[in-house]
Amino acid sequence: MKIIERFFRKRKIFILGKTLIARAVANETGAFFFLIHGPEIMSKLPGDSEFNLRKAFEETKNNAPAIIFIDELDVIAPKREKSHGEIEHPVVLQLLTLMDDLQQCSHVIVMAATNRPNSVTPALRRFHHEVGIRIPDAIGRLEILHIHTKNMKLADDVDLIQIGNETHRYVGAD
């Protein structure tokens, strides 16, 4: 986390959220950025979710250097209940295969995010680093409010400091 914090402080980038961090890393490194939203890639039709993943990884490899960012990883790769003899979900197996295939392609990095890290299958230990991103404090929320409202004409009675103080547990996406 310290490395990422220094990376953003050095470039005066305000951390608004997990997706923004991944986008900023891609932007700073000149890498192609491919965002995968967990709920959107999942399909009720058999094989469609796996196809969607393969397509995303293929497009990213074709545009290397690149970063694949999987948001809401817990939707794609949930921890399953313990049962004997059951294999991982086909989508998880496909993701693991695609990540293994990338070992030979050093110009593509996979990043993922979840609000529920304990809900992700342990099979995804292929991610080498885990970075915790905390909910912003009052000062962080005030910075976020300033960024989101900088091009807005606010009423005279709008007090961003008060709003920042009263929005405990809110993040930039809220």
Coordinates of C-alpha atoms in Angstrom, one line a residue:
M1 CA 0.0 0.0 0.0
K2 CA 2.9 2.4 0.8
I3 CA 4.2 2.1 -2.8
I4 CA 0.8 3.0 -4.2
E5 CA 0.3 5.8 -1.8
R6 CA 3.7 7.3 -2.8
F7 CA 2.8 6.8 -6.5
F8 CA -0.4 8.9 -6.1
R9 CA 1.1 11.5 -3.7
K10 CA 4.0 12.1 -6.1
R11 CA 1.6 12.7 -9.0
K12 CA -0.9 14.6 -6.9
I13 CA -3.7 12.1 -7.8
F14 CA -6.6 11.9 -5.3
I15 CA -7.7 8.4 -4.6
L16 CA -11.4 8.3 -5.2
G17 CA -11.9 4.6 -5.5
K18 CA -10.5 1.2 -6.6
T19 CA -11.4 1.6 -10.3
L20 CA -9.9 5.1 -10.4
I21 CA -6.6 3.7 -9.0
A22 CA -6.5 1.0 -11.7
R23 CA -7.3 3.6 -14.4
A24 CA -4.6 6.0 -13.0
V25 CA -2.0 3.2 -13.1
A26 CA -2.9 2.4 -16.7
N27 CA -2.8 6.1 -17.6
E28 CA 0.5 6.8 -15.9
T29 CA 2.1 3.7 -17.5
G30 CA 0.6 4.3 -21.0
A31 CA -1.1 0.9 -20.8
F32 CA -4.4 0.0 -22.5
F33 CA -7.1 -0.3 -19.8
F34 CA -9.9 -2.9 -20.0
L35 CA -12.6 -2.8 -17.3
I36 CA -14.6 -6.0 -16.5
H37 CA -17.6 -5.4 -14.3
G38 CA -18.3 -8.7 -12.5
P39 CA -22.1 -8.5 -12.8
E40 CA -22.1 -7.5 -16.4
I41 CA -19.8 -10.3 -17.6
M42 CA -22.0 -13.0 -16.0
S43 CA -24.7 -14.5 -18.1
K44 CA -27.5 -17.0 -17.4
L45 CA -26.7 -18.8 -20.6
P46 CA -24.2 -21.7 -20.3
G47 CA -20.8 -20.8 -21.6
D48 CA -21.5 -17.1 -22.2
S49 CA -19.7 -15.9 -19.2
E50 CA -16.6 -17.9 -20.0
F51 CA -16.8 -16.6 -23.6
N52 CA -17.1 -13.0 -22.4
L53 CA -14.0 -13.5 -20.2
R54 CA -12.0 -15.0 -23.1
K55 CA -13.0 -12.1 -25.4
A56 CA -11.9 -9.5 -22.8
F57 CA -8.6 -11.2 -22.2
E58 CA -8.0 -11.6 -25.9
E59 CA -8.7 -7.9 -26.6
T60 CA -6.4 -6.9 -23.8
K61 CA -3.6 -9.1 -25.1
N62 CA -4.0 -7.6 -28.5
N63 CA -3.6 -4.1 -27.1
A64 CA -0.6 -4.8 -24.8
P65 CA 0.9 -3.3 -22.8
A66 CA -2.4 -3.5 -20.9
I67 CA -4.2 -3.7 -17.6
I68 CA -7.3 -5.8 -17.1
F69 CA -9.3 -4.6 -14.1
I70 CA -12.0 -6.9 -12.7
D71 CA -14.4 -5.0 -10.5
E72 CA -16.6 -7.0 -8.1
L73 CA -14.4 -10.1 -8.3
D74 CA -16.6 -11.8 -5.7
V75 CA -19.4 -11.9 -8.3
I76 CA -17.3 -13.8 -10.8
A77 CA -15.4 -16.0 -8.3
P78 CA -17.4 -16.4 -5.1
K79 CA -16.2 -18.7 -2.4
R80 CA -18.3 -21.8 -2.6
E81 CA -19.6 -23.7 0.4
K82 CA -17.4 -26.7 1.4
S83 CA -18.6 -29.8 -0.4
H84 CA -16.7 -33.0 -1.2
G85 CA -15.7 -33.7 -4.8
E86 CA -17.2 -30.5 -6.2
I87 CA -15.1 -28.7 -8.8
E88 CA -14.8 -24.9 -9.1
H89 CA -17.4 -23.0 -11.1
P90 CA -16.7 -23.0 -14.8
V91 CA -16.2 -19.2 -14.8
V92 CA -13.6 -19.5 -12.1
L93 CA -11.8 -22.3 -14.0
Q94 CA -11.8 -20.1 -17.1
L95 CA -10.5 -17.1 -15.2
L96 CA -7.7 -19.2 -13.7
T97 CA -6.8 -20.6 -17.1
L98 CA -6.7 -17.2 -18.7
M99 CA -4.5 -15.8 -15.8
D100 CA -2.2 -18.8 -16.2
D101 CA -1.9 -18.1 -19.9
L102 CA -0.8 -14.5 -19.1
Q103 CA 2.2 -15.8 -17.2
Q104 CA 3.9 -15.9 -20.6
C105 CA 2.8 -12.4 -21.5
S106 CA 4.6 -10.0 -19.2
H107 CA 2.9 -7.0 -20.8
V108 CA -0.5 -7.7 -19.4
I109 CA -1.4 -7.2 -15.8
V110 CA -4.6 -8.4 -14.1
M111 CA -5.9 -6.3 -11.2
A112 CA -9.2 -7.0 -9.4
A113 CA -11.3 -5.4 -6.7
T114 CA -13.9 -6.5 -4.2
N115 CA -15.7 -5.0 -1.3
R116 CA -15.9 -8.5 0.2
P117 CA -12.4 -10.1 0.1
N118 CA -13.5 -13.0 2.3
S119 CA -16.2 -13.9 -0.2
V120 CA -13.7 -14.6 -3.1
T121 CA -12.7 -18.2 -3.7
P122 CA -9.2 -19.2 -2.4
A123 CA -8.5 -20.6 -5.8
L124 CA -7.6 -17.1 -6.9
R125 CA -4.4 -16.9 -4.9
R126 CA -2.7 -16.2 -8.2
F127 CA -3.0 -12.5 -7.4
H128 CA 0.4 -11.8 -6.0
H129 CA -0.4 -8.7 -4.0
E130 CA -3.3 -7.5 -2.0
V131 CA -3.9 -3.8 -1.3
G132 CA -6.4 -2.6 1.2
I133 CA -8.1 0.7 0.4
R134 CA -9.8 2.3 3.3
I135 CA -12.9 4.3 3.3
P136 CA -12.0 8.0 3.3
D137 CA -12.0 10.1 6.4
A138 CA -13.6 13.5 6.7
I139 CA -10.7 15.3 4.9
G140 CA -10.7 12.7 2.1
R141 CA -14.5 13.0 1.7
L142 CA -14.1 16.8 1.5
E143 CA -11.4 16.4 -1.2
I144 CA -13.7 14.1 -3.1
L145 CA -16.6 16.5 -2.8
H146 CA -14.4 19.4 -4.1
I147 CA -13.4 17.2 -7.1
H148 CA -17.0 16.2 -7.9
T149 CA -18.4 19.7 -7.5
K150 CA -15.6 21.8 -9.0
N151 CA -17.5 22.6 -12.2
M152 CA -20.9 23.0 -10.5
K153 CA -22.5 26.2 -9.4
L154 CA -23.5 25.5 -5.8
A155 CA -26.1 27.4 -3.7
D156 CA -24.6 29.8 -1.2
D157 CA -25.8 27.7 1.7
V158 CA -24.0 24.5 0.6
D159 CA -21.3 23.7 3.1
L160 CA -19.0 21.0 1.7
I161 CA -17.1 20.8 5.1
Q162 CA -20.4 20.0 6.9
I163 CA -21.4 17.5 4.2
G164 CA -17.9 15.9 4.4
N165 CA -18.3 15.6 8.2
E166 CA -21.8 14.1 7.9
T167 CA -21.1 11.5 5.2
H168 CA -19.2 8.9 7.4
R169 CA -18.6 5.6 5.5
Y170 CA -19.3 7.2 2.1
V171 CA -16.9 6.8 -0.8
G172 CA -16.3 8.6 -4.1
A173 CA -18.8 6.3 -5.9
D174 CA -21.6 7.4 -3.5

